[in-house]
């Protein structure tokens, strides 16, 4: 069975400090990984996907198949990054994005 | 429209009653998803629509749950004979042409007494 683990429920960092939100997964097939974000009083939305290999709002994430990880990183945290972040996985060959979500990490950036 | 909309925002019902939850996706988005989030649980996939058809309904937890989509737009999730374990926030999401869920709606909080 596929599983996504986000080991930290809450992560607090100071403004300007580097951020790393951890995500580990277990899946026997060929996974596609995503990060979703939910800002306060806003809706959940897609932040980035590993196949795009792009930086969104300064965030990047690299899929490490050896370590089965997809950590989200940003070199310098901003106050507006404070939000709930969810890591998610789908089977890239399934044809439907039936995502398995982690339970989320709340990022708090301290001014 | 401003985004995915869902109605009602809150629904309280008695055990055994039927409920209907509605989702209006972003105009032009052909893919529509239903997820739910129970207390202490992560988001669980329920069903995926591409246009009006549902190629993946594997997440529906029982035959009390059904969903339809008409005109490639509005979708309705129906739960028959509700049980207390159905209490959750039901989220709808849409995306262009079958991509991953891109934008979620605000959700419907269902409480079964």
mmCIF file of C-alpha atoms in Angstrom:
data_model
loop_
_atom_site.group_PDB
_atom_site.id
_atom_site.type_symbol
_atom_site.label_atom_id
_atom_site.label_comp_id
_atom_site.label_asym_id
_atom_site.label_seq_id
_atom_site.Cartn_x
_atom_site.Cartn_y
_atom_site.Cartn_z
ATOM 1 C CA UNK A 1 0.000 0.000 0.000
ATOM 2 C CA UNK A 2 1.186 3.501 -0.677
ATOM 3 C CA UNK A 3 1.867 5.780 2.218
ATOM 4 C CA UNK A 4 3.073 9.356 2.659
ATOM 5 C CA UNK A 5 4.688 10.419 5.918
ATOM 6 C CA UNK A 6 5.260 13.967 7.035
ATOM 7 C CA UNK A 7 7.071 13.529 10.332
ATOM 8 C CA UNK A 8 6.603 17.073 11.627
ATOM 9 C CA UNK A 9 3.150 18.344 12.542
ATOM 10 C CA UNK A 10 4.548 21.796 13.243
ATOM 11 C CA UNK A 11 7.694 23.510 12.070
ATOM 12 C CA UNK A 12 8.687 26.944 13.306
ATOM 13 C CA UNK A 13 11.498 28.911 11.700
ATOM 14 C CA UNK A 14 12.660 32.511 11.832
ATOM 15 C CA UNK A 15 12.199 34.813 8.876
ATOM 16 C CA UNK A 16 15.212 34.550 6.605
ATOM 17 C CA UNK A 17 16.173 31.085 7.822
ATOM 18 C CA UNK A 18 16.191 28.068 5.512
ATOM 19 C CA UNK A 19 13.128 25.841 5.484
ATOM 20 C CA UNK A 20 12.902 22.117 4.861
ATOM 21 C CA UNK A 21 9.571 20.348 5.108
ATOM 22 C CA UNK A 22 10.117 16.617 5.149
ATOM 23 C CA UNK A 23 8.143 14.077 3.158
ATOM 24 C CA UNK A 24 8.860 10.372 2.894
ATOM 25 C CA UNK A 25 6.836 7.893 0.927
ATOM 26 C CA UNK A 26 6.461 4.178 0.422
ATOM 27 C CA UNK A 27 5.288 2.935 -2.941
ATOM 28 C CA UNK A 28 6.342 0.025 -5.083
ATOM 29 C CA UNK A 29 5.437 1.494 -8.446
ATOM 30 C CA UNK A 30 6.465 4.644 -10.267
ATOM 31 C CA UNK A 31 5.249 7.529 -8.144
ATOM 32 C CA UNK A 32 4.471 11.085 -8.959
ATOM 33 C CA UNK A 33 4.891 13.462 -6.030
ATOM 34 C CA UNK A 34 3.244 16.770 -5.237
ATOM 35 C CA UNK A 35 3.196 19.495 -2.638
ATOM 36 C CA UNK A 36 -0.029 21.278 -1.765
ATOM 37 C CA UNK A 37 -0.391 24.407 0.349
ATOM 38 C CA UNK A 38 -3.236 25.925 2.336
ATOM 39 C CA UNK A 39 -2.761 29.484 3.576
ATOM 40 C CA UNK A 40 -4.795 30.751 6.500
ATOM 41 C CA UNK A 41 -8.472 31.175 5.558
ATOM 42 C CA UNK A 42 -7.725 30.103 2.004
ATOM 43 C CA UNK A 43 -8.284 26.915 0.069
ATOM 44 C CA UNK A 44 -5.977 24.053 -0.604
ATOM 45 C CA UNK A 45 -4.064 24.419 -3.856
ATOM 46 C CA UNK A 46 -1.327 22.709 -5.786
ATOM 47 C CA UNK A 47 2.093 24.232 -5.111
ATOM 48 C CA UNK A 48 4.376 22.093 -7.237
ATOM 49 C CA UNK A 49 4.871 18.653 -8.770
ATOM 50 C CA UNK A 50 8.127 16.824 -9.131
ATOM 51 C CA UNK A 51 7.926 16.280 -12.872
ATOM 52 C CA UNK A 52 7.809 20.030 -13.469
ATOM 53 C CA UNK A 53 11.149 20.549 -11.740
ATOM 54 C CA UNK A 54 10.270 24.191 -11.230
ATOM 55 C CA UNK A 55 10.569 26.654 -8.381
ATOM 56 C CA UNK A 56 7.320 28.130 -7.108
ATOM 57 C CA UNK A 57 7.411 31.045 -4.652
ATOM 58 C CA UNK A 58 11.062 30.156 -4.036
ATOM 59 C CA UNK A 59 10.232 26.573 -3.066
ATOM 60 C CA UNK A 60 11.818 23.549 -4.711
ATOM 61 C CA UNK A 61 11.488 19.833 -4.135
ATOM 62 C CA UNK A 62 13.607 17.018 -5.510
ATOM 63 C CA UNK A 63 12.430 13.451 -5.726
ATOM 64 C CA UNK A 64 15.030 11.149 -4.198
ATOM 65 C CA UNK A 65 14.029 7.623 -5.142
ATOM 66 C CA UNK A 66 16.898 6.092 -3.184
ATOM 67 C CA UNK A 67 15.741 7.678 0.055
ATOM 68 C CA UNK A 68 12.060 7.691 -1.022
ATOM 69 C CA UNK A 69 11.826 11.340 -0.080
ATOM 70 C CA UNK A 70 10.418 14.518 -1.573
ATOM 71 C CA UNK A 71 11.410 17.255 0.843
ATOM 72 C CA UNK A 72 10.240 20.823 0.205
ATOM 73 C CA UNK A 73 12.929 23.464 0.581
ATOM 74 C CA UNK A 74 13.307 27.205 0.532
ATOM 75 C CA UNK A 75 16.569 29.004 1.271
ATOM 76 C CA UNK A 76 15.068 32.050 3.025
ATOM 77 C CA UNK A 77 11.679 31.811 4.733
ATOM 78 C CA UNK A 78 9.208 34.686 4.472
ATOM 79 C CA UNK A 79 6.305 35.450 6.788
ATOM 80 C CA UNK A 80 3.861 34.843 3.961
ATOM 81 C CA UNK A 81 5.095 31.253 3.732
ATOM 82 C CA UNK A 82 3.269 30.457 6.965
ATOM 83 C CA UNK A 83 0.700 27.832 5.974
ATOM 84 C CA UNK A 84 -0.239 24.188 6.088
ATOM 85 C CA UNK A 85 1.738 22.058 3.645
ATOM 86 C CA UNK A 86 0.680 18.632 2.414
ATOM 87 C CA UNK A 87 2.799 16.152 0.495
ATOM 88 C CA UNK A 88 0.918 13.814 -1.855
ATOM 89 C CA UNK A 89 1.642 10.837 -4.102
ATOM 90 C CA UNK A 90 -0.039 9.232 -7.069
ATOM 91 C CA UNK A 91 0.715 6.360 -9.398
ATOM 92 C CA UNK A 92 2.104 8.045 -12.508
ATOM 93 C CA UNK A 93 0.699 5.340 -14.758
ATOM 94 C CA UNK A 94 -2.774 5.154 -13.297
ATOM 95 C CA UNK A 95 -4.467 7.716 -15.528
ATOM 96 C CA UNK A 96 -6.283 9.197 -12.577
ATOM 97 C CA UNK A 97 -4.720 11.380 -9.935
ATOM 98 C CA UNK A 98 -5.934 9.368 -6.977
ATOM 99 C CA UNK A 99 -3.680 11.112 -4.500
ATOM 100 C CA UNK A 100 -2.519 9.749 -1.184
ATOM 101 C CA UNK A 101 -1.874 12.678 1.133
ATOM 102 C CA UNK A 102 0.311 13.017 4.152
ATOM 103 C CA UNK A 103 -1.224 14.495 7.284
ATOM 104 C CA UNK A 104 0.421 17.835 6.733
ATOM 105 C CA UNK A 105 2.986 20.099 8.360
ATOM 106 C CA UNK A 106 2.080 23.512 9.690
ATOM 107 C CA UNK A 107 4.857 25.961 8.911
ATOM 108 C CA UNK A 108 5.082 29.008 11.126
ATOM 109 C CA UNK A 109 7.559 31.719 10.140
ATOM 110 C CA UNK A 110 8.494 33.898 13.087
ATOM 111 C CA UNK A 111 9.105 37.559 12.228
ATOM 112 C CA UNK B 1 -16.104 32.478 -11.387
ATOM 113 C CA UNK B 2 -13.580 33.004 -8.645
ATOM 114 C CA UNK B 3 -12.828 29.351 -8.172
ATOM 115 C CA UNK B 4 -14.330 26.040 -7.172
ATOM 116 C CA UNK B 5 -17.486 26.530 -5.165
ATOM 117 C CA UNK B 6 -19.311 24.052 -2.961
ATOM 118 C CA UNK B 7 -22.667 24.053 -1.261
ATOM 119 C CA UNK B 8 -23.803 23.884 1.400
ATOM 120 C CA UNK B 9 -20.848 25.027 3.474
ATOM 121 C CA UNK B 10 -22.225 23.180 6.487
ATOM 122 C CA UNK B 11 -24.733 20.364 6.735
ATOM 123 C CA UNK B 12 -26.057 18.794 9.901
ATOM 124 C CA UNK B 13 -28.227 15.739 9.435
ATOM 125 C CA UNK B 14 -29.636 12.875 11.402
ATOM 126 C CA UNK B 15 -28.356 9.347 11.068
ATOM 127 C CA UNK B 16 -30.225 7.521 8.337
ATOM 128 C CA UNK B 17 -31.071 10.583 6.243
ATOM 129 C CA UNK B 18 -29.800 11.168 2.706
ATOM 130 C CA UNK B 19 -27.662 14.187 1.829
ATOM 131 C CA UNK B 20 -26.542 15.832 -1.399
ATOM 132 C CA UNK B 21 -23.383 17.874 -1.703
ATOM 133 C CA UNK B 22 -22.787 20.094 -4.689
ATOM 134 C CA UNK B 23 -19.617 21.188 -6.457
ATOM 135 C CA UNK B 24 -19.202 23.841 -9.151
ATOM 136 C CA UNK B 25 -15.726 23.518 -10.700
ATOM 137 C CA UNK B 26 -13.745 26.243 -12.396
ATOM 138 C CA UNK B 27 -15.178 26.898 -15.829
ATOM 139 C CA UNK B 28 -13.375 24.867 -18.487
ATOM 140 C CA UNK B 29 -11.831 22.389 -16.079
ATOM 141 C CA UNK B 30 -12.654 18.933 -17.357
ATOM 142 C CA UNK B 31 -11.286 16.975 -14.405
ATOM 143 C CA UNK B 32 -13.176 16.983 -11.118
ATOM 144 C CA UNK B 33 -12.292 15.204 -7.883
ATOM 145 C CA UNK B 34 -14.024 14.517 -4.605
ATOM 146 C CA UNK B 35 -11.987 14.017 -1.454
ATOM 147 C CA UNK B 36 -12.915 13.931 2.203
ATOM 148 C CA UNK B 37 -11.082 14.775 5.377
ATOM 149 C CA UNK B 38 -12.171 13.154 8.602
ATOM 150 C CA UNK B 39 -11.058 14.237 12.057
ATOM 151 C CA UNK B 40 -7.499 13.087 12.592
ATOM 152 C CA UNK B 41 -7.269 11.630 9.091
ATOM 153 C CA UNK B 42 -5.602 12.921 5.985
ATOM 154 C CA UNK B 43 -7.390 13.671 2.778
ATOM 155 C CA UNK B 44 -8.960 10.559 1.256
ATOM 156 C CA UNK B 45 -9.743 10.197 -2.432
ATOM 157 C CA UNK B 46 -13.352 9.378 -3.266
ATOM 158 C CA UNK B 47 -13.962 9.719 -7.010
ATOM 159 C CA UNK B 48 -12.554 11.267 -10.182
ATOM 160 C CA UNK B 49 -14.528 12.595 -13.152
ATOM 161 C CA UNK B 50 -13.214 13.345 -16.616
ATOM 162 C CA UNK B 51 -16.031 15.170 -18.315
ATOM 163 C CA UNK B 52 -19.232 13.442 -17.283
ATOM 164 C CA UNK B 53 -17.748 10.002 -16.827
ATOM 165 C CA UNK B 54 -16.101 8.596 -13.730
ATOM 166 C CA UNK B 55 -13.148 6.427 -14.748
ATOM 167 C CA UNK B 56 -12.059 6.046 -11.135
ATOM 168 C CA UNK B 57 -14.587 5.645 -8.348
ATOM 169 C CA UNK B 58 -12.457 3.287 -6.332
ATOM 170 C CA UNK B 59 -12.372 5.550 -3.293
ATOM 171 C CA UNK B 60 -16.105 5.510 -2.587
ATOM 172 C CA UNK B 61 -16.288 3.778 0.811
ATOM 173 C CA UNK B 62 -19.602 1.956 0.312
ATOM 174 C CA UNK B 63 -22.558 1.671 -2.029
ATOM 175 C CA UNK B 64 -24.283 4.346 0.041
ATOM 176 C CA UNK B 65 -22.032 6.833 -1.729
ATOM 177 C CA UNK B 66 -22.637 7.899 -5.323
ATOM 178 C CA UNK B 67 -21.745 10.857 -7.491
ATOM 179 C CA UNK B 68 -22.673 12.248 -10.838
ATOM 180 C CA UNK B 69 -21.587 15.066 -13.056
ATOM 181 C CA UNK B 70 -23.702 16.722 -15.705
ATOM 182 C CA UNK B 71 -22.835 18.989 -18.608
ATOM 183 C CA UNK B 72 -19.175 18.533 -17.853
ATOM 184 C CA UNK B 73 -19.623 20.971 -15.015
ATOM 185 C CA UNK B 74 -21.598 20.625 -11.779
ATOM 186 C CA UNK B 75 -21.150 17.494 -9.703
ATOM 187 C CA UNK B 76 -23.295 16.114 -6.917
ATOM 188 C CA UNK B 77 -22.102 13.690 -4.259
ATOM 189 C CA UNK B 78 -24.951 11.796 -2.626
ATOM 190 C CA UNK B 79 -24.710 9.882 0.608
ATOM 191 C CA UNK B 80 -27.677 7.671 1.410
ATOM 192 C CA UNK B 81 -28.648 6.501 4.894
ATOM 193 C CA UNK B 82 -25.922 8.578 6.502
ATOM 194 C CA UNK B 83 -23.910 7.129 9.375
ATOM 195 C CA UNK B 84 -21.927 8.935 12.052
ATOM 196 C CA UNK B 85 -18.674 7.806 10.478
ATOM 197 C CA UNK B 86 -19.627 9.816 7.378
ATOM 198 C CA UNK B 87 -19.017 13.016 9.340
ATOM 199 C CA UNK B 88 -16.159 14.810 7.598
ATOM 200 C CA UNK B 89 -15.262 17.749 5.424
ATOM 201 C CA UNK B 90 -15.987 16.885 1.797
ATOM 202 C CA UNK B 91 -13.727 18.668 -0.660
ATOM 203 C CA UNK B 92 -14.104 19.072 -4.374
ATOM 204 C CA UNK B 93 -11.243 19.977 -6.698
ATOM 205 C CA UNK B 94 -10.867 20.600 -10.392
ATOM 206 C CA UNK B 95 -8.091 20.799 -12.940
ATOM 207 C CA UNK B 96 -7.530 21.213 -16.656
ATOM 208 C CA UNK B 97 -7.674 18.131 -18.842
ATOM 209 C CA UNK B 98 -7.092 15.420 -16.283
ATOM 210 C CA UNK B 99 -4.127 16.877 -14.451
ATOM 211 C CA UNK B 100 -3.751 16.503 -10.709
ATOM 212 C CA UNK B 101 -6.254 18.331 -8.496
ATOM 213 C CA UNK B 102 -5.204 21.918 -8.895
ATOM 214 C CA UNK B 103 -7.686 24.046 -7.003
ATOM 215 C CA UNK B 104 -9.884 22.871 -4.181
ATOM 216 C CA UNK B 105 -13.199 24.273 -3.070
ATOM 217 C CA UNK B 106 -13.908 25.476 0.451
ATOM 218 C CA UNK B 107 -15.479 22.163 1.404
ATOM 219 C CA UNK B 108 -18.750 21.057 2.926
ATOM 220 C CA UNK B 109 -18.608 20.151 6.599
ATOM 221 C CA UNK B 110 -21.005 17.263 7.142
ATOM 222 C CA UNK B 111 -22.066 16.361 10.656
ATOM 223 C CA UNK B 112 -24.192 13.264 11.190
ATOM 224 C CA UNK B 113 -25.885 13.189 14.573
#
